[in-house]
Short mmCIF file of C-alpha atoms in Angstrom, two decimals:
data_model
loop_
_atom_site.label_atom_id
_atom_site.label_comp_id
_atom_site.label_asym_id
_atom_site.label_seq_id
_atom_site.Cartn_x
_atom_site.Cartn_y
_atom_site.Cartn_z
CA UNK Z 1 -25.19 9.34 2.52
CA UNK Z 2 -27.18 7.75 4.98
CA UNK Z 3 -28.74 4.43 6.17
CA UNK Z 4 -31.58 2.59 4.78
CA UNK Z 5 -34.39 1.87 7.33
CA UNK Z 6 -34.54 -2.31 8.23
CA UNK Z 7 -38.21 -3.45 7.59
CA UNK Z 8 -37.45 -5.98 10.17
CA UNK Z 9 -34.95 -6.60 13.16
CA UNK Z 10 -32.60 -4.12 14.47
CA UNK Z 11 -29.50 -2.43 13.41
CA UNK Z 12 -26.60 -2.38 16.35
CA UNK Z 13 -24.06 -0.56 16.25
CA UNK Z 14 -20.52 -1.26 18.47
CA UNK Z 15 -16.85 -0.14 18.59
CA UNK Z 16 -15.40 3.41 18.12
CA UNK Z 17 -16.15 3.71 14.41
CA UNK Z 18 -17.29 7.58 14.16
CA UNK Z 19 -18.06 7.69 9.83
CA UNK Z 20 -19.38 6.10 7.27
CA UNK Z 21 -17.72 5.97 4.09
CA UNK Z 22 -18.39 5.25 0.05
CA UNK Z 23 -18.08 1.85 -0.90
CA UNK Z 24 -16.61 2.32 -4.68
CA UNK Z 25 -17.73 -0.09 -7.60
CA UNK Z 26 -14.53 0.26 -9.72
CA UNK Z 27 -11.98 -0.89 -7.31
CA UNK Z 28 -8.60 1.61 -9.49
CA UNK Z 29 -10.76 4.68 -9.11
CA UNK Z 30 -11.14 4.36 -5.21
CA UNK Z 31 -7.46 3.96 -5.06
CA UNK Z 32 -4.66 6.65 -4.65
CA UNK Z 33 -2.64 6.51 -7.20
CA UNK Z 34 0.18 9.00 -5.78
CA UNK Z 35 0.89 5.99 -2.80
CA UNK Z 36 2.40 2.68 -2.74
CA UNK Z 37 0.36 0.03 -2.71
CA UNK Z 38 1.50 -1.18 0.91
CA UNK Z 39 0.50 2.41 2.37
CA UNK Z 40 -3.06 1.44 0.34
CA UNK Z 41 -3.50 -1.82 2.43
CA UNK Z 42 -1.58 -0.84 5.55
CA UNK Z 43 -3.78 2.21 5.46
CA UNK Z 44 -6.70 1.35 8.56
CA UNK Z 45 -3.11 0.26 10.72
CA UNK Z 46 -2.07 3.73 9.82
CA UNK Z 47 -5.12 5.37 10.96
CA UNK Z 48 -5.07 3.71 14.63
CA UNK Z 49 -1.38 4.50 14.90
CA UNK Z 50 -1.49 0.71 15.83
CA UNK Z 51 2.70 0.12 14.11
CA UNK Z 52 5.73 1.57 13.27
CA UNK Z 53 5.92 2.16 8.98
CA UNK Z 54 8.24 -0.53 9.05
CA UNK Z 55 5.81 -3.43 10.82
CA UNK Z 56 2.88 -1.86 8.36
CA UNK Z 57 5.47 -2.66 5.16
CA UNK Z 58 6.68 -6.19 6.11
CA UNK Z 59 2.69 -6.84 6.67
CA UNK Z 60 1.81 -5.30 3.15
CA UNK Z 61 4.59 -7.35 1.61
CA UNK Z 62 3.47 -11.37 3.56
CA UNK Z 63 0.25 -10.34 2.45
CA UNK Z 64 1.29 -9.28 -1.01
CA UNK Z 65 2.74 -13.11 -1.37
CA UNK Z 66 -0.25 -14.54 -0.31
CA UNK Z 67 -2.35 -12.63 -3.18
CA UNK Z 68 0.37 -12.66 -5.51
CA UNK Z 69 1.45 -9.47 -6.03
CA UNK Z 70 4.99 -9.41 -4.64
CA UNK Z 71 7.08 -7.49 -6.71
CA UNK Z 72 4.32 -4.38 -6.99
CA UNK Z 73 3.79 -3.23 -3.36
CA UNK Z 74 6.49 -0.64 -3.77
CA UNK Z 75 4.43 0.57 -6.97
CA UNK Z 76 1.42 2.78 -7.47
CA UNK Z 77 -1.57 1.10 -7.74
CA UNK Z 78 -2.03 1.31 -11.75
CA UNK Z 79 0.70 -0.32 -12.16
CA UNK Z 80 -0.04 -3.00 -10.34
CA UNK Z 81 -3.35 -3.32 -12.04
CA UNK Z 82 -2.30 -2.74 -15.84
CA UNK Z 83 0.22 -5.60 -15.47
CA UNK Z 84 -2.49 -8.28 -13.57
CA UNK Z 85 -4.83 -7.81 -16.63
CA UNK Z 86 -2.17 -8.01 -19.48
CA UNK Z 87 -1.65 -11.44 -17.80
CA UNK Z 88 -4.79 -12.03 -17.56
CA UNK Z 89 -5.16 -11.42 -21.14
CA UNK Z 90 -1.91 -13.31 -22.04
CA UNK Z 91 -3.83 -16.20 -20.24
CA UNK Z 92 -7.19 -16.16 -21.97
CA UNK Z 93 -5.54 -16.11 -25.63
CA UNK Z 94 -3.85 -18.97 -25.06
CA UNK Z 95 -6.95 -20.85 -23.58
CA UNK Z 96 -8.61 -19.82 -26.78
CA UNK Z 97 -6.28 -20.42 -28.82
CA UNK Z 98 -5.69 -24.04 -26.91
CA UNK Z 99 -9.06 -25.02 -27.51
#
C-alpha cells in the first residue's frame, strides 16, 4: 500500500498520524462484527485515550439520534444493517406499489 505520485503540486503531510490504512468499498465487511456499534464509532476516541467508556457511549448514542439509529448502538453491526435495508425495502414497495 503506498502513495500515488502527484503530477502536479505537493503532498504535505501534518499531525502525529504514523499509518496508513485500507479504505473498504463494502462498508459491513470493514466492520467488526464481534463489537457494538458505539465501540465502532467511538473507536479513533478510543485510540487517543482522549475519554472515559462512558463519555465515548453517550457520544455514540447523540450521534446515533442524529443518523437515526438509536435503538442499535448496543447491537453488532449486522444487525443494525439487516434491519436499515428491510426498511428500506418496506419503503420502496410501497412507492411502487403507490405509483
Amino acid at each position: 500500500m503506498g502513495m500515488l505520485q502527484p503530477s502536479h503540486g505537493q503532498y504535505i503531510r501534518s499531525g502525529s498520524q504514523r499509518i496508513m490504512q485500507m479504505v473498504f468499498q463494502d462498508p459491513l465487511s470493514s466492520l467488526n462484527p464481534r463489537l457494538p456499534v458505539w465501540r465502532i464509532i467511538t473507536e479513533p476516541l478510543w485510540i487517543a485515550k482522549r475519554s472515559s467508556e462512558q463519555q465515548r457511549r453517550a457520544l455514540a448514542e447523540e450521534l446515533a439520534v442524529q443518523v437515526g439509529i438509536r435503538p442499535e448502538v448496543s447491537r453488532p453491526p449486522a444487525s443494525c444493517v439487516l434491519r436499515r435495508a428491510a426498511a428500506t425495502y418496506r419503503h420502496c414497495q410501497s412507492t411502487l406499489f403507490a405509483a
